[in-house]
Amino acid sequence: MKFKSAILAAVLAAVLAAGFAAQAGAAPVEGKDYTVLPKPIPQEQANKIEVLEFFGYFCVHCYHLDPVLLKHARNFPSDTYLRTQHVVWQPEMLGLARVAAAVNQSGLKYQANPAVFEAVYNQKLKLEDPATFKAWAAQQKSFDGQKLIAAYDSFGNQAQAKKMEEMTNTYQISGTPTVVVGGKYQVQFSGDWNAGMAVIDALVDKVRNERGMKAPAAKPSLKSKGAALAKIANH
């Protein structure tokens, strides 16, 4: 009986695993996993696949999505990139849009964004105020605060913030986070952010197929990178 029970348990586990695998690889369903935007959003890089996030530093859902999305974006294929835009629904939100623009311009998104969320959402700091933002940034240890301040003070920073306001209005972004893939497919999050990453990946594949783009070469693993470097060193 124990032997039969073990066999039944193994069979059940295999069936469940197959079911989960099939679900993970299933094509996204319109109306359930995504919707089609009535007005496509032009990409910054037309020859690649854009994953565009409209967010707010004040938004609880954005606060929880941010670490998941940033971690996932690090492993995007070479033909896919992440673009983030702060929403501007009220004039006072332009100050936070300037912070978001500085984060983007400085190239410090992965280092600074978590700290900004912590400051705005948890610590309730008024980073929309220039003096408060600069004093806060100058004290940071986890990233180059002076580099962030330089981006904030740069010539194009306010223009980038205004562009975020224009995009919020033009594309009628009414909620955050709003994630759009390929300029046309809006992700429908179910509350499970990791499941949302699977939908993003599936939509990236969908866009790639629709455009007739070649699949990018797989990124080498850390192990293979190490082996390649060792091989070069040995020669």
XYZ file of C-alpha atoms in Angstrom:
235
model
C 0.000 0.000 0.000
C 2.854 2.372 0.820
C 4.384 1.671 -2.586
C 1.091 2.417 -4.367
C 0.643 5.577 -2.323
C 4.123 6.725 -3.285
C 3.365 6.095 -6.974
C 0.062 7.988 -6.746
C 1.771 10.890 -4.992
C 4.470 11.023 -7.677
C 1.880 10.927 -10.470
C -0.162 13.688 -8.803
C 2.939 15.845 -8.382
C 3.830 15.353 -12.045
C 0.324 16.295 -13.165
C 0.332 19.440 -11.002
C 3.783 20.422 -12.251
C 2.668 19.976 -15.849
C -0.416 22.068 -15.157
C 1.627 24.901 -13.640
C 4.096 24.756 -16.519
C 1.300 24.925 -19.071
C -0.253 27.864 -17.226
C 3.073 29.686 -17.058
C 3.615 29.250 -20.782
C 0.052 30.118 -21.771
C -0.549 33.020 -24.121
C -1.891 36.148 -22.392
C -5.645 36.623 -22.678
C -7.047 39.959 -23.818
C -9.437 41.378 -21.262
C -7.945 39.254 -18.495
C -4.171 39.673 -18.676
C -4.034 42.807 -20.819
C -6.048 45.377 -22.738
C -5.269 47.125 -26.015
C -4.756 50.877 -25.720
C -7.125 52.959 -27.863
C -4.207 55.259 -28.663
C -0.725 53.714 -29.056
C 2.157 55.374 -27.215
C 5.297 56.034 -29.309
C 8.377 54.288 -27.959
C 11.646 56.051 -27.194
C 13.520 53.342 -29.116
C 11.482 52.249 -32.111
C 13.746 49.296 -32.968
C 13.288 47.669 -29.555
C 10.407 46.586 -27.321
C 9.536 49.084 -24.633
C 8.099 48.237 -21.229
C 6.721 51.578 -20.074
C 5.628 52.176 -16.488
C 3.578 55.177 -15.373
C 3.990 55.417 -11.611
C 3.895 57.737 -8.620
C 6.302 57.836 -5.704
C 3.238 58.410 -3.515
C 1.471 55.231 -4.734
C 1.367 52.181 -2.429
C 1.003 49.746 -5.336
C 3.952 51.342 -7.147
C 5.953 51.084 -3.934
C 5.409 47.304 -3.871
C 5.811 46.803 -7.621
C 9.051 48.775 -7.964
C 11.532 46.232 -6.508
C 9.893 43.382 -8.427
C 9.893 45.254 -11.734
C 13.453 46.575 -11.358
C 14.769 43.105 -10.523
C 12.910 41.628 -13.483
C 14.058 44.360 -15.870
C 17.692 43.500 -15.166
C 17.058 40.230 -17.008
C 15.173 41.655 -19.991
C 16.421 40.317 -23.334
C 18.683 42.627 -25.312
C 15.812 43.860 -27.511
C 13.698 44.994 -24.529
C 14.099 47.968 -22.196
C 12.339 49.619 -19.253
C 11.120 53.219 -19.367
C 9.551 54.902 -16.334
C 7.432 58.053 -16.248
C 6.010 59.748 -13.153
C 2.355 60.760 -13.473
C 1.400 64.411 -13.058
C -2.253 64.847 -12.158
C -1.812 68.073 -10.224
C 0.713 70.946 -10.574
C 2.423 70.031 -7.295
C 3.268 66.584 -8.715
C 5.676 68.244 -11.151
C 8.195 68.376 -8.309
C 8.169 64.593 -7.976
C 8.292 64.280 -11.766
C 11.515 66.308 -11.646
C 12.926 63.802 -9.152
C 11.900 60.916 -11.416
C 13.453 62.661 -14.410
C 16.697 63.154 -12.472
C 16.720 59.466 -11.544
C 16.324 58.574 -15.223
C 18.836 61.132 -16.493
C 21.515 60.157 -13.970
C 21.341 56.460 -14.798
C 20.750 55.736 -11.113
C 17.311 54.153 -11.440
C 18.282 50.836 -9.865
C 20.182 52.475 -6.998
C 18.138 55.608 -6.272
C 14.538 54.612 -6.946
C 14.183 52.412 -3.841
C 15.564 55.213 -1.672
C 13.215 57.808 -3.194
C 10.211 55.549 -2.595
C 11.321 55.039 0.994
C 11.695 58.782 1.524
C 8.393 59.820 -0.089
C 6.100 56.949 0.777
C 7.380 55.803 4.179
C 9.201 58.805 5.616
C 6.735 61.321 4.126
C 9.523 63.663 3.035
C 8.483 66.461 0.686
C 10.984 65.702 -2.068
C 8.868 67.726 -4.497
C 10.453 70.760 -2.791
C 13.867 71.440 -4.423
C 15.645 72.389 -1.196
C 14.314 69.327 0.638
C 15.248 67.061 -2.252
C 18.811 68.377 -2.514
C 19.408 68.174 1.232
C 18.117 64.599 1.234
C 20.114 63.541 -1.844
C 23.348 64.996 -0.442
C 23.060 62.719 2.605
C 22.598 59.451 0.694
C 25.178 56.703 1.045
C 23.674 53.978 -1.153
C 24.196 55.946 -4.393
C 25.926 59.043 -5.740
C 23.698 61.813 -4.416
C 25.751 64.572 -6.057
C 25.269 62.924 -9.443
C 21.525 62.864 -8.841
C 21.531 66.534 -7.839
C 23.515 67.429 -10.965
C 20.887 65.705 -13.109
C 18.141 67.534 -11.211
C 19.838 70.866 -11.906
C 20.573 70.016 -15.541
C 19.176 72.016 -18.453
C 16.698 69.346 -19.609
C 15.299 68.238 -16.245
C 12.262 70.500 -16.090
C 11.485 69.775 -19.749
C 11.482 66.047 -18.992
C 9.100 66.610 -16.091
C 6.766 68.622 -18.319
C 6.884 65.818 -20.880
C 5.723 63.411 -18.172
C 2.805 65.744 -17.484
C 1.949 65.885 -21.184
C 2.059 62.098 -21.499
C -0.163 61.695 -18.441
C -2.761 63.956 -20.045
C -2.387 62.872 -23.668
C -2.771 59.177 -22.917
C -5.281 59.730 -20.108
C -3.354 57.799 -17.480
C -5.850 57.637 -14.623
C -4.264 55.074 -12.309
C -0.911 53.797 -11.123
C 0.921 51.647 -11.777
C 0.103 51.495 -15.482
C 2.476 49.283 -17.463
C 2.386 49.276 -21.262
C 4.299 46.848 -23.475
C 5.270 47.737 -27.014
C 3.334 50.983 -26.858
C -0.028 49.206 -27.166
C -0.696 46.486 -24.570
C -1.576 47.511 -21.009
C -0.862 44.871 -18.372
C -3.741 43.933 -16.066
C -2.256 43.149 -12.667
C -4.104 40.685 -10.452
C -2.341 41.598 -7.202
C 0.439 39.064 -7.676
C 3.320 41.189 -8.967
C 5.436 38.179 -9.918
C 2.579 36.827 -12.028
C 2.506 40.250 -13.670
C 6.132 39.794 -14.720
C 5.121 36.607 -16.576
C 2.427 38.591 -18.396
C 4.988 41.254 -19.333
C 7.304 38.579 -20.751
C 4.453 37.011 -22.716
C 3.457 40.397 -24.146
C 7.078 41.103 -25.103
C 7.036 37.824 -27.047
C 3.722 38.816 -28.623
C 5.063 42.178 -29.772
C 8.251 40.570 -31.099
C 6.239 38.071 -33.148
C 3.884 40.742 -34.469
C 6.811 42.870 -35.621
C 8.659 39.918 -37.129
C 11.679 40.579 -34.937
C 14.318 37.918 -34.497
C 14.593 36.397 -31.051
C 17.603 37.884 -29.245
C 20.504 35.694 -28.253
C 20.253 34.371 -24.721
C 22.222 36.310 -22.152
C 25.212 34.325 -20.874
C 24.907 33.104 -17.305
C 27.321 34.274 -14.629
C 28.940 30.859 -14.781
C 29.477 31.030 -18.526
C 30.782 34.603 -18.236
C 33.290 33.463 -15.660
C 34.380 30.578 -17.849
C 34.805 32.896 -20.834
C 36.917 35.336 -18.829
C 39.054 32.486 -17.508
C 39.561 31.226 -21.036
C 40.668 34.673 -22.207
C 43.020 34.994 -19.236
C 44.579 31.623 -19.981
C 45.401 32.750 -23.488
